[in-house]
Coordinates of C-alpha atoms in Angstrom, one line a residue:
M1 CA -60.5 -10.3 7.1
A2 CA -57.2 -9.0 8.8
T3 CA -57.4 -11.4 11.4
A4 CA -58.0 -14.3 8.9
A5 CA -55.1 -13.4 6.8
Q6 CA -52.5 -12.8 9.6
S7 CA -53.8 -16.2 11.2
P8 CA -50.4 -19.1 10.8
T9 CA -52.4 -22.2 11.6
S10 CA -56.0 -22.0 10.9
Q11 CA -59.0 -20.1 9.5
T12 CA -62.5 -20.0 10.2
T13 CA -65.3 -18.9 7.6
N14 CA -69.2 -19.6 8.3
G15 CA -68.1 -22.1 10.9
D16 CA -65.8 -24.3 8.3
T17 CA -61.7 -24.7 9.7
H18 CA -59.7 -24.9 7.5
D19 CA -55.9 -26.2 8.4
L20 CA -53.1 -25.4 5.4
P21 CA -50.1 -25.6 6.9
A22 CA -50.1 -28.6 8.9
P23 CA -48.1 -31.0 6.4
A24 CA -45.3 -29.3 6.4
P25 CA -43.7 -30.2 9.8
T26 CA -44.1 -34.1 8.3
A27 CA -42.5 -33.2 4.9
K28 CA -39.6 -31.5 7.0
K29 CA -38.9 -34.8 9.3
G30 CA -39.5 -36.8 6.0
K31 CA -36.6 -35.1 4.8
G32 CA -34.3 -34.5 7.0
K33 CA -34.8 -38.5 7.9
K34 CA -33.8 -39.1 4.2
D35 CA -30.6 -36.6 4.5
K36 CA -29.6 -38.2 7.5
Q37 CA -29.5 -41.6 5.8
L38 CA -27.7 -40.2 2.8
S39 CA -25.3 -38.5 5.0
A40 CA -24.4 -42.1 6.5
E41 CA -24.4 -43.8 3.1
E42 CA -22.0 -41.0 2.0
N43 CA -19.6 -41.2 4.7
A44 CA -19.6 -44.7 4.1
K45 CA -18.4 -44.4 0.5
L46 CA -16.1 -41.5 1.6
V47 CA -14.3 -43.9 4.0
Q48 CA -14.0 -46.8 1.6
A49 CA -12.8 -44.0 -1.1
R50 CA -10.3 -42.8 1.0
L51 CA -9.1 -46.4 2.2
S52 CA -8.7 -47.2 -1.4
Q53 CA -6.7 -44.2 -2.1
L54 CA -4.3 -44.8 0.5
E55 CA -3.9 -48.4 -0.6
Q56 CA -3.5 -47.2 -4.0
E57 CA -0.8 -44.6 -2.6
K58 CA 1.3 -46.9 -0.5
A59 CA 1.6 -49.5 -4.0
G60 CA 2.4 -46.4 -5.8
D61 CA 5.2 -45.1 -3.2
K62 CA 6.9 -48.9 -3.4
A63 CA 6.8 -49.0 -7.1
Q64 CA 8.2 -45.2 -7.0
Q65 CA 10.7 -46.1 -4.6
A66 CA 12.0 -49.0 -6.7
E67 CA 12.1 -46.9 -9.6
I68 CA 14.3 -44.2 -7.8
D69 CA 16.5 -47.2 -6.7
R70 CA 17.2 -48.3 -10.3
E71 CA 17.9 -44.7 -11.4
V72 CA 20.2 -44.3 -8.7
K73 CA 22.0 -47.5 -9.3
K74 CA 22.0 -47.1 -13.2
A75 CA 23.6 -43.2 -12.5
I76 CA 26.5 -44.6 -10.8
R77 CA 27.4 -47.5 -12.9
D78 CA 27.4 -44.3 -15.7
L79 CA 29.2 -42.8 -13.3
N80 CA 31.8 -45.3 -12.8
E81 CA 32.2 -46.1 -16.4
L82 CA 32.8 -42.3 -17.0
I83 CA 35.3 -41.9 -14.5
N84 CA 37.1 -45.1 -15.2
G85 CA 37.9 -44.4 -18.7
V86 CA 40.0 -41.2 -18.2
E87 CA 42.5 -39.7 -16.1
P88 CA 41.8 -39.0 -12.5
L89 CA 42.2 -34.8 -12.9
K90 CA 39.8 -35.3 -15.7
G91 CA 37.3 -37.2 -13.9
I92 CA 37.6 -34.7 -11.1
D93 CA 36.3 -32.4 -14.1
L94 CA 33.7 -34.5 -15.1
V95 CA 32.2 -35.3 -11.9
K96 CA 32.6 -31.7 -10.8
Q97 CA 30.7 -30.7 -14.0
K98 CA 28.0 -33.8 -13.6
Y99 CA 27.5 -32.2 -10.1
E100 CA 26.9 -28.8 -11.4
E101 CA 24.2 -30.5 -13.7
L102 CA 22.6 -32.3 -11.0
L103 CA 22.2 -29.3 -8.5
A104 CA 21.3 -26.5 -11.3
E105 CA 18.6 -29.4 -12.2
M106 CA 18.0 -29.9 -8.6
K107 CA 17.6 -26.1 -8.1
K108 CA 15.4 -25.6 -10.8
T109 CA 13.3 -28.9 -9.6
E110 CA 12.6 -27.1 -6.5
R111 CA 11.8 -24.0 -7.9
E112 CA 9.1 -25.6 -9.9
H113 CA 7.9 -27.4 -7.0
L114 CA 7.6 -24.2 -5.4
R115 CA 5.8 -22.5 -8.2
A116 CA 3.2 -25.6 -8.6
K117 CA 3.0 -25.5 -4.3
K118 CA 1.8 -21.6 -4.8
S119 CA -0.6 -22.4 -7.5
R120 CA -1.9 -25.1 -5.9
D121 CA -2.7 -23.0 -2.5
Q122 CA -4.1 -20.7 -4.5
Y123 CA -6.5 -22.6 -6.0
Q124 CA -7.3 -24.7 -3.0
K125 CA -8.0 -20.9 -1.3
E126 CA -10.3 -20.4 -4.7
A127 CA -11.9 -23.9 -4.5
E128 CA -12.6 -22.9 -0.8
K129 CA -13.7 -19.3 -1.1
S130 CA -16.0 -20.9 -4.3
K131 CA -17.4 -23.5 -1.6
S132 CA -18.1 -21.3 0.7
E133 CA -20.0 -18.7 -1.6
H134 CA -21.8 -21.9 -2.9
N135 CA -23.0 -22.6 0.4
K136 CA -23.9 -19.3 1.2
T137 CA -26.1 -19.2 -2.0
T138 CA -27.5 -22.7 -1.1
T139 CA -28.6 -21.3 1.9
M140 CA -30.2 -18.2 0.2
K141 CA -31.7 -20.6 -2.1
D142 CA -33.6 -22.6 0.6
K143 CA -34.5 -19.3 2.3
L144 CA -36.1 -17.9 -1.0
E145 CA -38.0 -21.2 -1.5
K146 CA -39.5 -21.4 2.1
L147 CA -40.4 -17.7 1.4
C148 CA -42.1 -18.8 -2.0
R149 CA -43.7 -21.6 0.1
E150 CA -45.3 -19.1 2.7
L151 CA -46.3 -16.5 0.2
T152 CA -47.9 -19.8 -1.8
K153 CA -49.6 -20.5 1.6
D154 CA -50.5 -16.6 2.3
N155 CA -51.6 -16.3 -1.2
K156 CA -54.0 -19.7 -0.8
K157 CA -55.6 -18.1 2.3
L158 CA -56.1 -14.5 0.7
K159 CA -57.8 -16.2 -2.4
D160 CA -60.0 -18.4 0.0
D161 CA -60.7 -15.3 2.2
N162 CA -61.8 -13.3 -1.0
K163 CA -63.8 -16.5 -2.0
N164 CA -65.6 -16.7 1.4
L165 CA -65.9 -13.1 1.3
V166 CA -68.1 -12.8 -2.4
E167 CA -69.9 -16.0 -0.9
K168 CA -71.0 -13.8 2.3
E169 CA -71.4 -10.4 -0.3
K170 CA -73.9 -13.0 -2.8
R171 CA -75.7 -14.2 0.6
A172 CA -76.0 -10.6 2.1
R173 CA -77.0 -9.4 -1.3
E174 CA -80.0 -12.3 -1.7
S175 CA -81.0 -11.2 1.9
I176 CA -81.5 -7.7 0.9
N177 CA -83.3 -8.3 -2.3
E178 CA -85.6 -10.6 -0.3
R179 CA -85.8 -7.7 2.8
L180 CA -86.6 -5.4 -0.1
D181 CA -88.8 -7.5 -2.4
Q182 CA -90.6 -7.7 1.0
M183 CA -90.5 -4.1 1.8
L184 CA -91.8 -3.7 -1.5
Y185 CA -94.9 -6.5 -1.0
D186 CA -96.1 -4.5 2.3
V187 CA -95.5 -1.2 0.6
Q188 CA -97.8 -2.1 -2.2
E189 CA -100.2 -3.8 0.2
A190 CA -99.9 -0.3 2.6
M191 CA -100.7 1.2 -0.9
N192 CA -103.6 -1.0 -1.6
S193 CA -105.0 -0.8 1.5
K194 CA -105.0 2.7 2.3
T195 CA -106.5 5.4 0.4
S196 CA -104.6 8.6 0.4
A197 CA -104.6 12.0 -1.2
H198 CA -101.3 11.5 -2.2
P199 CA -100.4 7.9 -3.2
E200 CA -98.2 9.0 -6.3
N201 CA -96.0 11.0 -4.4
L202 CA -95.5 8.2 -1.7
H203 CA -94.6 5.8 -4.3
L204 CA -92.0 8.2 -5.7
E205 CA -90.6 8.9 -2.3
L206 CA -90.5 5.1 -1.8
D207 CA -88.8 4.6 -5.0
E208 CA -86.2 7.7 -4.6
L209 CA -85.3 5.6 -0.9
F210 CA -85.2 2.3 -2.8
R211 CA -82.9 3.4 -5.4
T212 CA -80.4 6.0 -2.8
R213 CA -80.4 2.4 -0.5
C214 CA -79.4 0.3 -3.7
K215 CA -77.1 2.8 -5.2
V216 CA -74.9 2.7 -1.6
L217 CA -75.2 -0.9 -1.4
A218 CA -73.7 -1.3 -4.9
D219 CA -71.0 1.3 -3.9
Q220 CA -69.8 -0.6 -1.3
A221 CA -69.4 -4.0 -2.9
E222 CA -67.6 -1.7 -5.6
I223 CA -65.1 -0.6 -3.4
R224 CA -65.2 -3.5 -1.5
E225 CA -64.2 -5.4 -5.0
M226 CA -62.0 -3.1 -5.8
H227 CA -60.0 -3.1 -2.7
F228 CA -59.8 -7.1 -2.7
K229 CA -58.6 -6.9 -6.4
S230 CA -55.4 -4.4 -5.2
I231 CA -54.7 -6.7 -2.6
L232 CA -54.2 -9.6 -5.3
R233 CA -52.4 -7.5 -7.4
H234 CA -49.8 -6.5 -4.8
K235 CA -49.7 -10.1 -3.6
D236 CA -49.1 -11.1 -7.2
A237 CA -46.3 -8.8 -7.9
E238 CA -44.3 -10.1 -4.8
I239 CA -44.8 -13.3 -5.9
A240 CA -43.2 -12.3 -9.2
H241 CA -40.5 -10.4 -7.6
L242 CA -39.6 -13.2 -5.4
Q243 CA -39.5 -15.7 -8.5
A244 CA -37.5 -13.4 -10.5
K245 CA -34.8 -13.1 -7.7
H246 CA -35.2 -17.1 -6.9
E247 CA -34.3 -17.7 -10.7
V248 CA -31.5 -15.4 -10.7
E249 CA -29.7 -17.1 -7.2
R250 CA -30.4 -20.4 -9.2
R251 CA -28.4 -19.3 -12.0
R252 CA -26.0 -17.7 -9.8
A253 CA -25.8 -20.9 -7.9
D254 CA -25.1 -22.9 -11.1
T255 CA -22.3 -20.5 -12.3
E256 CA -20.5 -20.9 -8.9
A257 CA -21.4 -25.0 -9.0
A258 CA -19.6 -24.9 -12.3
R259 CA -16.7 -22.5 -11.2
C260 CA -16.5 -24.9 -8.2
R261 CA -15.9 -28.1 -10.4
T262 CA -13.9 -26.4 -12.5
L263 CA -11.5 -25.4 -9.5
T264 CA -11.9 -28.8 -8.1
G265 CA -10.5 -30.2 -11.4
Q266 CA -7.3 -27.8 -11.5
V267 CA -7.0 -28.7 -8.0
G268 CA -6.7 -32.5 -9.0
T269 CA -4.1 -31.8 -11.8
F270 CA -2.0 -29.6 -9.6
S271 CA -1.8 -32.0 -7.3
H272 CA -1.1 -34.8 -9.7
T273 CA 1.8 -32.9 -11.0
E274 CA 2.8 -32.2 -7.5
A275 CA 2.9 -35.5 -6.5
E276 CA 5.5 -36.0 -9.9
L277 CA 7.5 -33.1 -9.3
R278 CA 8.1 -34.5 -5.8
S279 CA 9.1 -38.1 -7.5
Q280 CA 11.2 -35.9 -9.7
L281 CA 12.8 -34.2 -6.4
N282 CA 13.5 -37.5 -4.6
I283 CA 15.4 -39.2 -7.6
Y284 CA 17.5 -35.7 -7.9
V285 CA 17.9 -35.9 -3.7
E286 CA 19.5 -39.2 -4.4
K287 CA 21.5 -38.5 -7.1
F288 CA 22.8 -35.6 -5.6
K289 CA 23.5 -37.5 -2.3
Q290 CA 25.3 -40.2 -4.3
V291 CA 27.3 -37.7 -6.4
E292 CA 28.3 -35.7 -3.3
D293 CA 30.2 -38.9 -1.7
T294 CA 32.3 -38.7 -5.0
L295 CA 32.9 -35.2 -5.0
N296 CA 34.1 -34.5 -1.3
N297 CA 38.0 -34.6 -2.4
S298 CA 37.3 -31.9 -5.0
N299 CA 35.9 -29.9 -2.6
E300 CA 39.6 -29.3 -0.8
L301 CA 40.7 -27.7 -4.5
F302 CA 37.8 -25.5 -4.5
L303 CA 38.1 -24.6 -0.4
T304 CA 42.1 -23.5 -1.1
F305 CA 41.3 -21.6 -4.2
R306 CA 38.8 -20.0 -2.5
K307 CA 40.9 -19.1 0.4
E308 CA 43.4 -17.5 -2.4
M309 CA 40.7 -15.6 -3.6
E310 CA 39.5 -14.0 -0.3
E311 CA 43.1 -13.4 0.5
M312 CA 43.9 -11.4 -3.0
S313 CA 40.3 -9.8 -2.5
K314 CA 41.5 -8.4 1.0
K315 CA 45.0 -7.6 -0.6
T316 CA 43.0 -5.5 -3.6
K317 CA 41.3 -4.2 -1.2
R318 CA 44.1 -2.7 0.9
L319 CA 45.6 -1.6 -1.8
E320 CA 42.9 0.3 -3.2
K321 CA 42.6 1.7 0.6
E322 CA 46.1 2.7 0.5
N323 CA 45.6 3.9 -3.0
L324 CA 42.7 6.1 -1.7
T325 CA 45.1 7.4 1.3
L326 CA 47.6 8.5 -1.1
T327 CA 45.5 10.4 -3.6
R328 CA 43.9 12.3 -0.6
K329 CA 47.6 13.3 0.9
H330 CA 48.5 14.0 -2.4
D331 CA 45.6 16.6 -3.2
Q332 CA 45.8 17.9 0.4
T333 CA 49.9 18.7 -0.4
N334 CA 48.6 20.3 -3.6
R335 CA 46.1 22.6 -1.7
N336 CA 48.8 23.2 1.2
I337 CA 51.5 24.2 -1.9
L338 CA 48.4 26.3 -3.3
E339 CA 48.0 28.2 0.1
M340 CA 52.1 28.4 0.8
A341 CA 52.1 29.9 -2.6
E342 CA 49.6 32.3 -2.0
E343 CA 51.0 33.1 1.2
R344 CA 53.9 33.7 -0.1
T345 CA 52.6 36.2 -2.6
R346 CA 51.1 38.1 -0.2
D347 CA 54.0 38.3 2.0
K348 CA 55.9 39.6 -0.4
E349 CA 53.3 42.2 -1.5
D350 CA 53.4 43.4 2.4
L351 CA 57.1 43.3 2.1
E352 CA 57.5 45.3 -0.5
R353 CA 55.1 47.7 0.8
L354 CA 56.8 48.0 4.1
R355 CA 60.0 48.5 2.4
K356 CA 58.3 51.3 0.7
Q357 CA 57.3 52.7 3.9
E358 CA 60.7 52.4 5.3
Q359 CA 62.0 54.1 2.7
R360 CA 59.9 57.1 3.0
M361 CA 59.9 56.9 6.8
R362 CA 64.0 57.3 5.8
N363 CA 63.7 60.3 3.4
I364 CA 61.3 62.0 5.6
I365 CA 63.9 62.0 8.8
K366 CA 66.7 62.7 6.4
I367 CA 64.7 65.6 5.2
M368 CA 63.8 66.6 8.8
Q369 CA 67.5 66.4 9.9
E370 CA 68.5 68.4 6.9
Q371 CA 65.6 70.9 8.0
G372 CA 67.6 71.1 11.6
R373 CA 70.8 72.1 10.1
G374 CA 69.6 75.4 7.8
R375 CA 66.9 77.1 6.2
P376 CA 67.6 76.3 2.2
V377 CA 67.8 73.1 3.2
Q378 CA 65.0 73.3 5.0
Q379 CA 63.0 75.3 2.2
E380 CA 64.0 72.0 -0.1
A381 CA 63.1 69.7 2.1
V382 CA 59.4 71.0 2.0
D383 CA 59.5 70.8 -1.4
E384 CA 60.1 67.0 -1.7
E385 CA 58.1 66.9 1.4
G386 CA 55.0 68.7 0.0
T387 CA 55.9 66.2 -3.3
E388 CA 56.1 62.9 -0.9
S389 CA 52.8 64.5 0.8
E390 CA 50.9 64.0 -2.4
Y391 CA 52.0 60.6 -2.9
D392 CA 51.4 59.8 1.1
E393 CA 47.5 61.0 0.5
E394 CA 46.5 57.4 -0.6
F395 CA 47.3 56.4 3.5
E396 CA 44.2 57.0 5.9
D397 CA 44.5 59.6 8.5
E398 CA 45.6 57.9 11.5
D399 CA 48.5 55.9 10.0
E400 CA 50.0 59.4 8.5
D401 CA 49.2 61.1 12.1
D402 CA 50.9 58.3 13.8
E403 CA 54.0 58.4 11.8
A404 CA 54.5 62.3 11.8
S405 CA 54.7 61.8 15.8
Y406 CA 57.1 58.9 15.4
E407 CA 59.4 61.0 12.8
A408 CA 58.9 63.8 15.2
E409 CA 60.0 61.7 18.1
E410 CA 63.0 60.2 16.4
E411 CA 64.2 63.8 15.0
L412 CA 64.1 65.2 18.5
A413 CA 66.3 62.1 19.7
T414 CA 69.0 62.7 16.8
E415 CA 69.1 66.3 17.9
I416 CA 69.5 65.7 21.5
A417 CA 72.1 62.5 20.6
K418 CA 74.2 65.0 18.3
P419 CA 77.6 66.2 19.6
V420 CA 77.6 69.4 20.8
F421 CA 81.2 71.3 19.7
G422 CA 82.4 74.4 21.6
P423 CA 81.0 76.0 25.1
V424 CA 77.7 74.5 26.3
P425 CA 74.6 76.5 25.6
P426 CA 72.6 77.9 28.2
P427 CA 69.6 75.9 29.2
E428 CA 67.2 78.4 27.7
M429 CA 68.6 78.4 24.2
V430 CA 68.3 74.0 24.2
A431 CA 64.9 74.6 25.1
A432 CA 63.8 77.3 22.7
K433 CA 65.6 74.9 19.9
A434 CA 64.2 71.8 21.2
N435 CA 60.2 74.1 20.8
G436 CA 61.2 75.3 17.5
Q437 CA 62.4 71.6 16.5
K438 CA 59.1 70.3 17.7
T439 CA 56.5 73.6 15.8
A440 CA 58.8 73.3 12.6
T441 CA 57.8 69.4 13.0
A442 CA 54.3 69.6 13.7
A443 CA 54.1 72.6 10.7
L444 CA 55.2 70.3 8.5
V445 CA 52.4 67.7 8.9
N446 CA 51.0 66.2 5.7
G447 CA 54.0 68.4 3.8
I448 CA 52.2 71.7 4.6
Q449 CA 53.6 74.1 6.5
H450 CA 51.6 75.9 8.9

């Protein structure tokens, strides 16, 4: 059964040969010839339509050119009448105004033309995309139709196989029934011919054997029939699924075809609009060329004015740069003045502090000089130094040590440089006096006598 179902060309059942797919190539060949004939006729029609379209476009271009010439002449005549009726300067202003209007209108037309061109290109792309999708859908539709035809052929083959199997089974049943009848007849003959002790038991055994055999054959036939029914249900389900899929693809193809027709109509509309816009653009270009010759004289005024404006703008930029430079210099000067004022304040404070230190040093030197002349004065100086030492405790220890050593050196220099009256003292007294002065100075460090 499987071999008969898988065979693509023929099927042999009980000596009968069925050639099912034989007519298909003939139909395909006939269809291919018809498509070739149709394509040749369509090509001839397309060529004829294209020639007629080119002739119409040529005639339309001539009529359009004549209309453009008439409009240009009319515009020049109106412009000459308008200029001749007024003064030269006013005529220049009118020509300038007319030039500006035509230029603005031409720019607007160019923008509209570009917009329409972009829209046309977009719609053309969409139309090409829709056409490609339509071609894909058509190809898919053809494939599905081919698959449906093949499935129909397979279904027909399966039905023929099932019919043949049913006939075979029927003949087998008939032969089995005949054999069983013959067996029953033989058994009965044997039973009638023989006289045994147990004829009833033999009859029962034969009946049981006959029932078992019949039941087995009936079960096998039922199982085979259920198998064929399941195969047929499976094939019917596949056919229904493919038919539903084919219907969906057909609807999609119809939708795409409608969309393609809509886009084709839109592309035609946009092409017509583009042709009209091109004609208007050509008209405006001609008008612009005619007006441009008249405006050459006024261009010098515009150029002069433009040069003056450029010079003024350059001068303005230069003045702005100078103003910005002066502003920066002024800000820098103000900052320098503030820094100088702060530095002057610091210098004044340092000078005042140094003046106070100098005054303290002078007082200390004076006190030390007075200490070298007499004891009461030294005691008074010690008290004053004690007062000064309380004030000097605010400074650091290193500065105090340096000041004390410096004061001691100055006092020693003063004592040495002081004039001596009378006889020259011996060297021992001078050394003892110098040592005593150093000891007293060291004892009075920081205002405390050690």
